[in-house]
CSV table of C-alpha atoms in Angstrom, one decimal:
chain,number,residue,atom,x,y,z
A,1,MET,CA,-41.6,30.4,-7.0
A,2,THR,CA,-38.4,28.4,-6.0
A,3,THR,CA,-36.8,25.5,-7.8
A,4,ALA,CA,-34.1,23.3,-7.1
A,5,ALA,CA,-31.3,22.4,-8.7
A,6,LEU,CA,-31.2,18.8,-10.0
A,7,ALA,CA,-28.0,17.8,-8.5
A,8,ALA,CA,-25.9,15.4,-12.0
A,9,PRO,CA,-25.9,11.5,-10.2
A,10,VAL,CA,-22.3,11.2,-9.1
A,11,VAL,CA,-20.7,7.7,-10.6
A,12,LEU,CA,-17.6,6.9,-9.3
A,13,ALA,CA,-14.8,4.8,-11.4
A,14,THR,CA,-13.6,1.5,-10.7
A,15,PRO,CA,-9.7,1.1,-11.3
A,16,ALA,CA,-9.7,-1.5,-14.4
A,17,SER,CA,-8.1,-3.5,-12.9
A,18,ALA,CA,-10.5,-3.5,-10.0
A,19,ALA,CA,-12.8,-5.8,-11.9
A,20,THR,CA,-10.3,-8.2,-13.5
A,21,TRP,CA,-9.5,-10.8,-11.4
A,22,ASP,CA,-10.6,-14.3,-11.5
A,23,HIS,CA,-10.4,-15.2,-8.2
A,24,SER,CA,-10.5,-13.9,-4.7
A,25,MET,CA,-9.8,-15.2,-1.4
A,26,SER,CA,-9.5,-13.8,2.4
A,27,THR,CA,-8.4,-14.7,5.2
A,28,ASN,CA,-10.0,-16.8,7.9
A,29,ASP,CA,-10.5,-14.1,10.8
A,30,SER,CA,-13.5,-12.7,11.7
A,31,ASP,CA,-12.9,-9.5,9.8
A,32,PRO,CA,-10.0,-10.4,7.2
A,33,GLY,CA,-7.0,-8.7,7.0
A,34,GLY,CA,-5.1,-10.0,3.8
A,35,ARG,CA,-6.6,-10.9,1.0
A,36,VAL,CA,-5.0,-12.5,-2.3
A,37,GLN,CA,-6.1,-12.1,-6.2
A,38,PHE,CA,-5.5,-14.0,-9.2
A,39,ARG,CA,-5.5,-13.0,-13.0
A,40,VAL,CA,-5.0,-16.3,-14.9
A,41,ASP,CA,-4.6,-14.1,-18.0
A,42,GLY,CA,-1.0,-12.3,-17.4
A,43,ASP,CA,-0.5,-14.9,-14.1
A,44,ARG,CA,-1.0,-12.0,-12.1
A,45,PHE,CA,-1.7,-12.0,-8.3
A,46,ARG,CA,-2.6,-8.8,-5.8
A,47,LEU,CA,-1.7,-9.3,-2.1
A,48,CYS,CA,-2.8,-7.0,0.3
A,49,ASP,CA,-2.7,-6.1,4.1
A,50,ILE,CA,-6.1,-4.5,3.9
A,51,GLU,CA,-5.9,-3.6,7.3
A,52,ALA,CA,-3.5,-1.6,9.3
A,53,ASP,CA,-3.0,-3.8,12.2
A,54,GLY,CA,0.2,-5.3,12.8
A,55,TRP,CA,0.0,-8.2,11.1
A,56,LYS,CA,1.6,-9.3,8.1
A,57,VAL,CA,-0.1,-11.2,5.1
A,58,ASN,CA,1.3,-14.4,3.7
A,59,LEU,CA,1.3,-16.1,0.1
A,60,ARG,CA,2.2,-19.4,-0.9
A,61,ILE,CA,2.0,-20.8,-4.8
A,62,TRP,CA,2.6,-24.3,-5.2
A,63,ASP,CA,1.6,-26.0,-8.3
A,64,GLU,CA,0.0,-29.9,-8.5
A,65,TYR,CA,3.3,-31.6,-8.3
A,66,ASP,CA,3.5,-30.3,-4.5
A,67,ALA,CA,6.5,-27.7,-6.5
A,68,VAL,CA,6.0,-24.5,-4.5
A,69,VAL,CA,6.0,-21.2,-7.2
A,70,ASP,CA,6.2,-18.5,-5.1
A,71,GLU,CA,6.2,-17.6,-1.1
A,72,SER,CA,5.3,-13.6,-0.7
A,73,SER,CA,4.5,-11.2,1.8
A,74,VAL,CA,3.4,-7.5,2.4
A,75,GLY,CA,2.2,-5.4,5.6
A,76,THR,CA,1.5,-5.0,8.5
A,77,ASN,CA,0.1,-1.6,7.2
A,78,GLY,CA,-2.2,-1.9,4.8
A,79,ASN,CA,-0.5,-2.0,1.8
A,80,CYS,CA,-0.4,-4.4,-1.1
A,81,VAL,CA,1.6,-5.8,-3.5
A,82,GLU,CA,0.9,-7.1,-7.2
A,83,ARG,CA,3.0,-9.6,-8.7
A,84,VAL,CA,3.2,-11.8,-12.3
A,85,ALA,CA,4.8,-14.8,-13.0
A,86,THR,CA,8.0,-13.5,-15.0
A,87,GLU,CA,8.7,-11.8,-11.1
A,88,PHE,CA,8.7,-15.0,-9.6
A,89,GLY,CA,11.5,-16.8,-11.7
A,90,VAL,CA,8.6,-18.5,-13.9
A,91,ARG,CA,8.0,-17.8,-17.2
A,92,SER,CA,4.5,-18.3,-17.1
A,93,LEU,CA,2.1,-20.8,-15.0
A,94,ARG,CA,1.1,-23.1,-16.9
A,95,ASP,CA,-2.6,-23.0,-19.2
A,96,GLY,CA,-4.5,-25.9,-17.8
A,97,ARG,CA,-2.5,-26.6,-14.4
A,98,TYR,CA,-3.5,-26.4,-10.8
A,99,TYR,CA,-2.6,-23.8,-8.7
A,100,THR,CA,-2.8,-23.8,-5.0
A,101,PHE,CA,-2.8,-20.8,-3.4
A,102,GLU,CA,-2.5,-20.2,0.3
A,103,ILE,CA,-2.3,-17.2,2.1
A,104,TRP,CA,-2.1,-16.7,6.0
A,105,LEU,CA,-1.2,-13.9,8.7
A,106,SER,CA,1.8,-13.6,11.1
A,107,LYS,CA,2.7,-11.4,13.6
A,108,SER,CA,5.6,-11.6,16.0
A,109,GLY,CA,5.2,-14.4,18.3
A,110,THR,CA,2.5,-15.9,16.2
A,111,SER,CA,3.5,-17.2,12.8
A,112,TYR,CA,0.7,-18.9,11.0
A,113,ALA,CA,-2.5,-17.7,11.3
A,114,TYR,CA,-6.3,-17.3,10.0
A,115,ALA,CA,-4.7,-19.2,6.9
A,116,ASP,CA,-7.3,-20.4,4.2
A,117,GLU,CA,-6.2,-21.7,1.0
A,118,ALA,CA,-8.1,-22.2,-2.7
A,119,THR,CA,-6.5,-24.1,-5.7
A,120,TRP,CA,-7.6,-22.5,-9.2
A,121,LYS,CA,-6.4,-23.3,-12.5
A,122,ALA,CA,-4.5,-21.7,-14.7
């Protein structure tokens, strides 16, 4: 009689930062090429060009008084950039204040495409 060995279940580890984002938004194209994630605790965001397609992902963050807090971009080839508030010139995003995150794609000849925006509370 032959006995088949039971395979141990495979558990895929999720990076610690992958589960800690409070908010997430993607560009408005049918197969989104960009994504922004925001974590309130620590005022951290990650901007990712999630497709190596020649398009660059752009992000603008402004506060409820229309003051631009940060402008960032990444990409054309599937990269991410992760930043905290202190890296873009403010000590922190003010707790309780609303911030608008606007994401869009750009490419040679097209400077603003597939935009989306969301307002999140810090």
